[in-house]
Coordinates of N, CA and C in Angstrom, one line a residue:
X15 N 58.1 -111.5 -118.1 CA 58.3 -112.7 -118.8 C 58.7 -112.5 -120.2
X16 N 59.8 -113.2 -120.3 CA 60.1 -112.7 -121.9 C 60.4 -114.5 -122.3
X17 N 60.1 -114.6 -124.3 CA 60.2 -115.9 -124.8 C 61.2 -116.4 -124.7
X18 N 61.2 -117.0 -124.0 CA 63.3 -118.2 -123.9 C 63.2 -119.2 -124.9
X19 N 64.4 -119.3 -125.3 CA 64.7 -120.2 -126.7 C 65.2 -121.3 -126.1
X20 N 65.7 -121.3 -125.2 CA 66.0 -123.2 -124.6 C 64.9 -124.4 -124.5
X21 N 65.3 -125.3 -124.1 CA 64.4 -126.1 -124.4 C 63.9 -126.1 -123.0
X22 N 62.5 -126.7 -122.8 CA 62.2 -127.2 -121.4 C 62.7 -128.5 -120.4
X23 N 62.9 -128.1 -119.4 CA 63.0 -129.9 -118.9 C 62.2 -130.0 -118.3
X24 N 62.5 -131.3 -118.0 CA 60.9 -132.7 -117.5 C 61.3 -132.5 -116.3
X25 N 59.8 -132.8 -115.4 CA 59.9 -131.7 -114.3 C 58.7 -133.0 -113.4
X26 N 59.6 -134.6 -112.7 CA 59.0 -135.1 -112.3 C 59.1 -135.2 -111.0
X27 N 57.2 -135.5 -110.1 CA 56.9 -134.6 -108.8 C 56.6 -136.0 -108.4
X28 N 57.6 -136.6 -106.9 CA 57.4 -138.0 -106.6 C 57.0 -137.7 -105.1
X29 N 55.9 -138.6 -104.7 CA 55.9 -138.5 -103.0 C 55.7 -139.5 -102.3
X30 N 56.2 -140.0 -101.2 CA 56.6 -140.7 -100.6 C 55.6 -141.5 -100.3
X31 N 55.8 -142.7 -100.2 CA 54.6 -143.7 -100.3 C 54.0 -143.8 -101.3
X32 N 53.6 -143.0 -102.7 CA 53.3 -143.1 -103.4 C 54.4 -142.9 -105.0
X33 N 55.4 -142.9 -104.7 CA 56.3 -143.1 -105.8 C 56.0 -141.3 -107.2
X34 N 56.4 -141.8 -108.1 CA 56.4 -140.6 -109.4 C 54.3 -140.4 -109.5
X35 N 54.2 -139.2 -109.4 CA 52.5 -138.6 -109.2 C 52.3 -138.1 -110.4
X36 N 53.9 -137.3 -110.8 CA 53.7 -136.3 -111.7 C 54.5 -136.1 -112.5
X37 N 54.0 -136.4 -114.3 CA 55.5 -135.9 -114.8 C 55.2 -134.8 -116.0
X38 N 55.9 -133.5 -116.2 CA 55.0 -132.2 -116.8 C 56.6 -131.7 -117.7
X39 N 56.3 -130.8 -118.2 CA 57.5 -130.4 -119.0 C 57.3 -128.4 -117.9
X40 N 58.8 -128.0 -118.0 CA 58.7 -126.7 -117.0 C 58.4 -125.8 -118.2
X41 N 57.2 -125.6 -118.4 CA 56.6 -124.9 -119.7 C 55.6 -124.0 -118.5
X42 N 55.5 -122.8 -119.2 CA 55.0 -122.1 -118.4 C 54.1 -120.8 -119.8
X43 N 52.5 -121.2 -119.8 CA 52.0 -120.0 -120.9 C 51.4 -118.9 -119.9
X44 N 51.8 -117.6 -121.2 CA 50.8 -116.4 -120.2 C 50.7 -115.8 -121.3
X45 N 49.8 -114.6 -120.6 CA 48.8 -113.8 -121.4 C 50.2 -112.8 -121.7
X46 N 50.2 -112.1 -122.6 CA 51.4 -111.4 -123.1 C 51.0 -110.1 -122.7
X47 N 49.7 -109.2 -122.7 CA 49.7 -108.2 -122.6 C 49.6 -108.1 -120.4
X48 N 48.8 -108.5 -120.1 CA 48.5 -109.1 -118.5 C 49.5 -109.8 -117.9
X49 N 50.6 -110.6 -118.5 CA 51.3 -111.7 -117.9 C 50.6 -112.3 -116.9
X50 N 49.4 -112.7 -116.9 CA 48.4 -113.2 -116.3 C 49.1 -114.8 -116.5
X51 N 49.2 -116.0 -116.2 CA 49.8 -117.3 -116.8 C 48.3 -117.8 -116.6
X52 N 48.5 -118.8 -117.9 CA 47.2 -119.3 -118.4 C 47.3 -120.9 -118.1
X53 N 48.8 -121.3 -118.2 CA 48.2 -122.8 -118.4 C 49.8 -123.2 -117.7
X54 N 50.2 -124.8 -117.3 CA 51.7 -124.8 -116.9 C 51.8 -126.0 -117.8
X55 N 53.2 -126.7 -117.5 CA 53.3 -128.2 -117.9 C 52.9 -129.0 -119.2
X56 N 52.7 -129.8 -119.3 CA 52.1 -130.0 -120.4 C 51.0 -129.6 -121.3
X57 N 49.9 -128.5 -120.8 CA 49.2 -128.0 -121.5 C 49.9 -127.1 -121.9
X58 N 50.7 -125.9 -121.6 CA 51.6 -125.2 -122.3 C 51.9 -125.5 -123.1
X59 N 52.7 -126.9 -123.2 CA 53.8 -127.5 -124.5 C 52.3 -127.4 -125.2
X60 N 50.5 -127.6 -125.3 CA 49.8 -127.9 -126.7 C 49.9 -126.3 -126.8
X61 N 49.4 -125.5 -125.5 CA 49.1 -124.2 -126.4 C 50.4 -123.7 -127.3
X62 N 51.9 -123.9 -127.1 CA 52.9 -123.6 -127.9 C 52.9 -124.1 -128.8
X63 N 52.7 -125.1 -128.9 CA 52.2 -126.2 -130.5 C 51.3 -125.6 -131.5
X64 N 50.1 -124.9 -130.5 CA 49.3 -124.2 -131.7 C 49.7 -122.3 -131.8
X65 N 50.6 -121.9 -130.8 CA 50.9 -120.9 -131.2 C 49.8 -119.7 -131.9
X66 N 49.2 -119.5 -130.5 CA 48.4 -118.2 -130.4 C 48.8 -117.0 -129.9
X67 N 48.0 -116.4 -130.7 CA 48.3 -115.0 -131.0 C 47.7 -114.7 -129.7
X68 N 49.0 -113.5 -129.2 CA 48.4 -112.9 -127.6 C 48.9 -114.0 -126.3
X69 N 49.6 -115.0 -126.6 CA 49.6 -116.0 -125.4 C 51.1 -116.3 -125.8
X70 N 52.2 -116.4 -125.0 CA 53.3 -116.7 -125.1 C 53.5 -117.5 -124.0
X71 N 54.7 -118.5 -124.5 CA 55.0 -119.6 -123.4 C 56.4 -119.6 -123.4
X72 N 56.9 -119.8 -122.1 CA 58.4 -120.1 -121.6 C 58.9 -121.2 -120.7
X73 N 59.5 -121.7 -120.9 CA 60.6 -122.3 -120.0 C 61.0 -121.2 -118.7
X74 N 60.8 -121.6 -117.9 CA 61.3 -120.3 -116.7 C 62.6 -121.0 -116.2
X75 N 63.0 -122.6 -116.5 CA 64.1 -123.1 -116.0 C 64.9 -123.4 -116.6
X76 N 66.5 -122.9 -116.9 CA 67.2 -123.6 -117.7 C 68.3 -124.2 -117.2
X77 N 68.7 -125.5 -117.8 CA 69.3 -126.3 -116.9 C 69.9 -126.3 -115.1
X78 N 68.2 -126.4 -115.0 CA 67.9 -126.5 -113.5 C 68.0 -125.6 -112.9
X79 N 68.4 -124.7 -113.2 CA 67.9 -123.1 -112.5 C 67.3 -122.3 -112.8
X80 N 66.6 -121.5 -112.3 CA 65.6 -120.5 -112.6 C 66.2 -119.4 -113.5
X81 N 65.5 -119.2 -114.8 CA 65.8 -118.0 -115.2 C 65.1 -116.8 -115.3
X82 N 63.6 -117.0 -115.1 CA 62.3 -117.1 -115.0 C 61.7 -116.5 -113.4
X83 N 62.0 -116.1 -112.8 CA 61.8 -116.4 -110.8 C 60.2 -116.3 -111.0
X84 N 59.4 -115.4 -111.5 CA 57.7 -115.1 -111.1 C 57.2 -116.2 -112.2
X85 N 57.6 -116.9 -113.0 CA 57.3 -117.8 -114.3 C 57.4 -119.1 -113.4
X86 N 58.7 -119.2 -112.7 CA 58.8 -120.4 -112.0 C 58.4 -120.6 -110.7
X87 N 57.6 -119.3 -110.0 CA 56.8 -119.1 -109.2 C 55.4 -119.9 -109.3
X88 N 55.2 -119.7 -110.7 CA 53.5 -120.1 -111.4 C 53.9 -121.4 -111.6
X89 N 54.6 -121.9 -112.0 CA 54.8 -123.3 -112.4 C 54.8 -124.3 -110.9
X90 N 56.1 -123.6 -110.4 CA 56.0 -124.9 -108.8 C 54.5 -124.7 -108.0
X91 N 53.8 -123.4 -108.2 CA 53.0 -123.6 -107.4 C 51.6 -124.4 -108.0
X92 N 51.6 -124.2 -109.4 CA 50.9 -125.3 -110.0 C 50.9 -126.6 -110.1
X93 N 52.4 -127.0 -110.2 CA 52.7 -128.2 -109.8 C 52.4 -128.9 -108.5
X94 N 52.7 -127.6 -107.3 CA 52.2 -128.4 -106.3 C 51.0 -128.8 -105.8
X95 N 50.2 -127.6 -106.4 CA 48.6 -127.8 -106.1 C 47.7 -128.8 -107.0
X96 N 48.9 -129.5 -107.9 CA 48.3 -130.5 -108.5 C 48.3 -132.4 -107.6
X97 N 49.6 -131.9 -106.7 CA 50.2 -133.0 -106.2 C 49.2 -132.7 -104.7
X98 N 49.3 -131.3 -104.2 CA 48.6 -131.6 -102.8 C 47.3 -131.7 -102.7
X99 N 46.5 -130.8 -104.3 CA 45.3 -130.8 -104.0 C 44.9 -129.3 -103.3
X100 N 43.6 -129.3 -102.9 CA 43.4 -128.3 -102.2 C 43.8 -127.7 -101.1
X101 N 44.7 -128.3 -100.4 CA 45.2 -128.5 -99.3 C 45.7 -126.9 -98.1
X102 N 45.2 -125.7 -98.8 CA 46.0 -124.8 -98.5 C 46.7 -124.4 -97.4
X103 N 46.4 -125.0 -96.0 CA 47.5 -124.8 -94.7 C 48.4 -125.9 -94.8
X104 N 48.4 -127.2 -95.7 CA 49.3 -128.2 -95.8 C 50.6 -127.6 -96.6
X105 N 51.9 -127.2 -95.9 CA 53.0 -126.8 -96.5 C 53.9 -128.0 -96.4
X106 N 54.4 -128.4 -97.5 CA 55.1 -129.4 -97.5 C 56.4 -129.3 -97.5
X107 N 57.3 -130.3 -96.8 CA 58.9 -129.9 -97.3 C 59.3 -130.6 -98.2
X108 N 60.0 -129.8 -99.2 CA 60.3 -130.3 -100.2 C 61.7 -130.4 -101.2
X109 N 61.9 -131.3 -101.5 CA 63.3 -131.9 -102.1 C 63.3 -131.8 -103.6
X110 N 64.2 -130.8 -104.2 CA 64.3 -130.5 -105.3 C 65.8 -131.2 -106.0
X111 N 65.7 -132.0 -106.7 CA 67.2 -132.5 -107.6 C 66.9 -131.8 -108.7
X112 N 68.1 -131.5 -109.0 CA 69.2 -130.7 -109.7 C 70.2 -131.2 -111.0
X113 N 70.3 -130.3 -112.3 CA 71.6 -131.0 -112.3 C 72.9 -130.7 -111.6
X114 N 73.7 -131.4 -111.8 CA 75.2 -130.6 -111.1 C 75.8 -129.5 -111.9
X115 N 76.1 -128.8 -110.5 CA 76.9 -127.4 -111.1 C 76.2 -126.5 -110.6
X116 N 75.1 -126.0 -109.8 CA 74.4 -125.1 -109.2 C 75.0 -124.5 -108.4
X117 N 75.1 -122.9 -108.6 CA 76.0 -122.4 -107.8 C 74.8 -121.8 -106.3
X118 N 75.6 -121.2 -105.6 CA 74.6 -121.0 -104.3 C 74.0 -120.1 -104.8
X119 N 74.0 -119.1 -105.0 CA 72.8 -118.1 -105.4 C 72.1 -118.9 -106.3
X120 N 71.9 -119.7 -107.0 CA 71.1 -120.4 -107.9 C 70.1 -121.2 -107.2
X121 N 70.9 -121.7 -106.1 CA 70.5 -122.6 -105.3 C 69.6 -122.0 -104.3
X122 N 69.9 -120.3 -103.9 CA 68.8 -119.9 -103.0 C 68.0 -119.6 -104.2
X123 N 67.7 -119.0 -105.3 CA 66.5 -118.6 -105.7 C 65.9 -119.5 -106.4
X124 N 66.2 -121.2 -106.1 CA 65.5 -122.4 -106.7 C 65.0 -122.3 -105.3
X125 N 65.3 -122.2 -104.5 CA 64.5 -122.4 -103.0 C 63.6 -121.6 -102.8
X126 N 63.8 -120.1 -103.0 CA 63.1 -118.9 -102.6 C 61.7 -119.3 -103.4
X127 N 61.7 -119.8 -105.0 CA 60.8 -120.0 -105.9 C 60.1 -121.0 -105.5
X128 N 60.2 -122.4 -104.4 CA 59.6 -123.2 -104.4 C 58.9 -123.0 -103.4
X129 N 59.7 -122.3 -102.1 CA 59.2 -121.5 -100.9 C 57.6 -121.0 -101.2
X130 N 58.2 -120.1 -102.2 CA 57.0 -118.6 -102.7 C 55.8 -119.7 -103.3
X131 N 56.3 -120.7 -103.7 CA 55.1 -121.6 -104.5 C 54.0 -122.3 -103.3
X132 N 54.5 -122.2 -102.2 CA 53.7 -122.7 -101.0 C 54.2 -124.2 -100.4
X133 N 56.3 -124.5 -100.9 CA 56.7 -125.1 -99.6 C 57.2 -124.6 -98.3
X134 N 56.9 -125.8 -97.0 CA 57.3 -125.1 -95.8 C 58.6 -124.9 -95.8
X135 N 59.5 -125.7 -96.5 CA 61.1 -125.9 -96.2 C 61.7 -126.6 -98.0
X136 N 62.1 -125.9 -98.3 CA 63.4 -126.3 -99.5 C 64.2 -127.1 -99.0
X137 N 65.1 -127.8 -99.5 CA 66.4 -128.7 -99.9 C 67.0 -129.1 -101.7
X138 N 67.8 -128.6 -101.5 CA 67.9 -128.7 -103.3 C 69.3 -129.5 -102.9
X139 N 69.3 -130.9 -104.0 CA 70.5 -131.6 -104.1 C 70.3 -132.0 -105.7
X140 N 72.0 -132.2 -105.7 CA 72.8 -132.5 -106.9 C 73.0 -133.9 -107.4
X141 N 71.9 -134.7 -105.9 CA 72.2 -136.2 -106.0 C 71.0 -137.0 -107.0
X142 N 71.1 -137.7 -108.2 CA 70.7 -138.1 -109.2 C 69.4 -138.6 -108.4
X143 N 68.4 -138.5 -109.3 CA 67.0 -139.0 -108.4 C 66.5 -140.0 -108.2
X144 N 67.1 -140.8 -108.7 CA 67.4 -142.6 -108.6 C 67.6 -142.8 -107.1
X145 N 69.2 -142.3 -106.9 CA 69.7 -142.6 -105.7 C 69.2 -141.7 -104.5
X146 N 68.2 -140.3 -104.7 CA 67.5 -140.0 -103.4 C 66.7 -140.5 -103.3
X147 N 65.6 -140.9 -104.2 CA 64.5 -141.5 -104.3 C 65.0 -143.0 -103.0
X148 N 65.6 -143.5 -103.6 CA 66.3 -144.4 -103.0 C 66.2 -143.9 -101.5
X149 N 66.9 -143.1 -101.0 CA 67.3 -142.8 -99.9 C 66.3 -141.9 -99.0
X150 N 64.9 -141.6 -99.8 CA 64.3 -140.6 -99.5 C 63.1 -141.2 -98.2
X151 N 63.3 -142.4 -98.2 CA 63.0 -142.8 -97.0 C 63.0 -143.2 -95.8
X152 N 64.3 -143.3 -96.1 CA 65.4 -143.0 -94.5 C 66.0 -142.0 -93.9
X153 N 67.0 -141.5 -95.1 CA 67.8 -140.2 -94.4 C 66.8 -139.3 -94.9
X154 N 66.3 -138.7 -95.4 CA 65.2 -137.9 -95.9 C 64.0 -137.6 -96.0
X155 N 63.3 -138.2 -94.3 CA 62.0 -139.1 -94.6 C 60.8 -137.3 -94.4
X156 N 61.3 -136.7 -93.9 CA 60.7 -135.2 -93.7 C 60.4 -134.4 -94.8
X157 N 60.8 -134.9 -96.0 CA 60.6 -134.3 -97.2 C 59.7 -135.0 -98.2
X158 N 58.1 -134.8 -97.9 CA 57.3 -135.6 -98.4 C 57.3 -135.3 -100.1
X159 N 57.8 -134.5 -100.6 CA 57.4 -134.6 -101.9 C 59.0 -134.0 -102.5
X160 N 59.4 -134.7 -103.7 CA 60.9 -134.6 -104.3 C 59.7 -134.2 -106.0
X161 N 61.2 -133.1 -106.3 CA 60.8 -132.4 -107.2 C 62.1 -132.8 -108.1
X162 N 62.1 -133.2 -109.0 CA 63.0 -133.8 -110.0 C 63.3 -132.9 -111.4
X163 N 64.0 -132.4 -111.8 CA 64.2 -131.2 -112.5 C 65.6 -132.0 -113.8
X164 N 65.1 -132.1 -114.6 CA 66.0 -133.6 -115.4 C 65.5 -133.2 -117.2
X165 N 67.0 -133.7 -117.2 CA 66.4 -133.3 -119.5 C 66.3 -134.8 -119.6
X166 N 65.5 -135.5 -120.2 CA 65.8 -137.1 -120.7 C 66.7 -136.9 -121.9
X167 N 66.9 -136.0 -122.4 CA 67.7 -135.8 -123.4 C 69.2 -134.6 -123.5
X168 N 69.6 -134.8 -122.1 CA 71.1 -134.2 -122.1 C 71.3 -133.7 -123.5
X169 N 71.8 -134.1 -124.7 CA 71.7 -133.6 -125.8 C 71.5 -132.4 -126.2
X170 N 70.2 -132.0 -125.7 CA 69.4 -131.1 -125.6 C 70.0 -129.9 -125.5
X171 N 70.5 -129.8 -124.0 CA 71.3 -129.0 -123.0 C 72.5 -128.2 -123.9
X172 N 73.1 -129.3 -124.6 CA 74.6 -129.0 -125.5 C 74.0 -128.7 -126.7
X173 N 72.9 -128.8 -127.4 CA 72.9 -127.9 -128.6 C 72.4 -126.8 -128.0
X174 N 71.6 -126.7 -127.4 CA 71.3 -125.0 -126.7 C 72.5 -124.2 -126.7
X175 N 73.5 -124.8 -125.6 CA 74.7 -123.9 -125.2 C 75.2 -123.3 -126.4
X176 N 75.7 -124.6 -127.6 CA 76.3 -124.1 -129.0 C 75.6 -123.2 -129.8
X177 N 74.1 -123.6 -129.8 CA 73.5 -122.2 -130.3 C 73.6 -121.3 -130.4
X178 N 74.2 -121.1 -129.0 CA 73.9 -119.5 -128.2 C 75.6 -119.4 -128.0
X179 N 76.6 -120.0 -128.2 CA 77.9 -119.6 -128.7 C 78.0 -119.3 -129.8
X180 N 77.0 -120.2 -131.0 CA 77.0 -119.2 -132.1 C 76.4 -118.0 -132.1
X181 N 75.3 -118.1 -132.0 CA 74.7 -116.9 -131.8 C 75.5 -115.3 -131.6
X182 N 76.4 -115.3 -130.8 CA 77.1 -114.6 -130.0 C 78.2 -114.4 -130.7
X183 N 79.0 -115.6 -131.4 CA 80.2 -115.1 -132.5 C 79.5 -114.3 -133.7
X184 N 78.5 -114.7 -134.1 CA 78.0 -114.0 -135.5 C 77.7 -112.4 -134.9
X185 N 77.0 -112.1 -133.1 CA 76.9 -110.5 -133.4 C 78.5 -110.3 -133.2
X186 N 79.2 -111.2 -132.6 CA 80.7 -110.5 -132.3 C 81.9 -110.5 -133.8
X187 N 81.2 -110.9 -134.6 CA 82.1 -111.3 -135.5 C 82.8 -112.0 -135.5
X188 N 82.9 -112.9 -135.2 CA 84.1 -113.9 -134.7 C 83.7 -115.4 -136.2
X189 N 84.6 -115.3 -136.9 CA 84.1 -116.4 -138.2 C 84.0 -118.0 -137.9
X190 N 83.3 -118.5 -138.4 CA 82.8 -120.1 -138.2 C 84.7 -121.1 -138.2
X191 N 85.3 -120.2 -139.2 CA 87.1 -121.1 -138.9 C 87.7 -120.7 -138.2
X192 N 87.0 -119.2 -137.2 CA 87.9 -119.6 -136.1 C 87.1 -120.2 -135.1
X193 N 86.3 -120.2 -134.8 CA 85.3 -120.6 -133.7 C 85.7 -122.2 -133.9
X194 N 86.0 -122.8 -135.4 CA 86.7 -123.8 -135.4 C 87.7 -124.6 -134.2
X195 N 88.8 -123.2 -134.8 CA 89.8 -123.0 -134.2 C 89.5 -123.2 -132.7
X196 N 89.0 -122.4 -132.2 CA 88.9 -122.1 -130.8 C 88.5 -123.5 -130.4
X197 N 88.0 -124.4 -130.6 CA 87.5 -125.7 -130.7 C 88.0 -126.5 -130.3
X198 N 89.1 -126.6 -131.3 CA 90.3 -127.3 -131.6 C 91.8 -127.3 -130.3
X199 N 91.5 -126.3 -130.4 CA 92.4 -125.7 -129.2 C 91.6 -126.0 -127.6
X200 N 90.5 -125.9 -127.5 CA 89.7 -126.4 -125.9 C 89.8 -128.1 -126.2
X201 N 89.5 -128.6 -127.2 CA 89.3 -129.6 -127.3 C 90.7 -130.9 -126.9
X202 N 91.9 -129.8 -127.7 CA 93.2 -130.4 -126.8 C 93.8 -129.8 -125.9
X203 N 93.1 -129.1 -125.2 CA 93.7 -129.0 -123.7 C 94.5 -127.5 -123.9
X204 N 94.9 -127.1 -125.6 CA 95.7 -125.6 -125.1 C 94.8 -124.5 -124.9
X205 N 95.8 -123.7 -124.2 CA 95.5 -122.4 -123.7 C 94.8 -121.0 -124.9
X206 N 93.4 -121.1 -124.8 CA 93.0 -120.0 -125.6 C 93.5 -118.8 -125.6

């Protein structure tokens, strides 16, 4: 587990018949020498707030994929054992939204992670969670619990990326008027 600089997304856990159960940030703390994980969700976001010595917290998910696989191991499985309870032979199938753009390997090791967390069956869609939710009781009725994986602040997502394009021109050298440039040129369509 290493410190990720992205932001977390909101990571809400809905089940059928009973609507939204759960809404947590994909924050994930552990012990830094043990990688032992200490806390998930929103208790993470306090311990990162107070920022103790010996305890590091990460995001294991960035924009909706795992970057994290054993981080986001501890999180879905906490998540779920908050939603099922004690339940341990109850394996649930479960429906994971996405944002769009998940490539298939992304897509199996968002499944392998939720698998490993103690669901019976994955499904990961790119369809907004409004309109499954919507639908998750007819065409989708086998998938008792949808896992919602969402930035309420899109925003977010795009100062990250720029970050970390700056980031990247300053080790590459590349100067802030041309990175301009470069800008200017994607921004109207010509060829870099």
């Amino acid at each position: 587990m290493e410190k990720a600089t992205y932001e977390p997304a909101d990571i809400m856990v809905c089940m059928r018949d009973q609507g939204l159960v759960l809404k947590e940030k994909s924050l994930v703390a552990y012990h830094k020498e043990t990688k032992r994980i200490m806390a998930v969700g929103n208790e993470a976001e306090k311990i990162r707030e107070q920022d103790p010595e010996g305890i590091g917290v990460i995001s294991p998910l960035k924009n909706g994929r795992v970057a994290d696989y054993s981080a986001a191991v501890g999180l879905f499985s906490a998540l779920l054992l908050k939603v099922r309870g004690k339940k341990r032979f109850f394996k649930p199938a479960v429906a994971v939204c996405v944002p769009k753009g998940i490539t298939q390997v992304e897509e199996r090791a968002l499944k392998e992670a939720v698998i490993q967390s103690g669901a019976r069956e994955v499904m990961v869609t790119e369809l907004a969670a409004k309109q499954f939710i919507e639908e998750f009781s007819e065409q989708s009725a086998k998938y008792k619990i949808v896992i919602v994986i969402t930035k309420e602040e899109p925003e977010n997502y795009v100062k990250e990326e720029i970050g970390r394009i700056l980031e990247y021109a300053g080790q590459e050298g590349i100067s802030r008027e041309r990175l301009q440039a470069l800008w200017e040129e994607c921004r109207d369509g010509r060829p870099v």
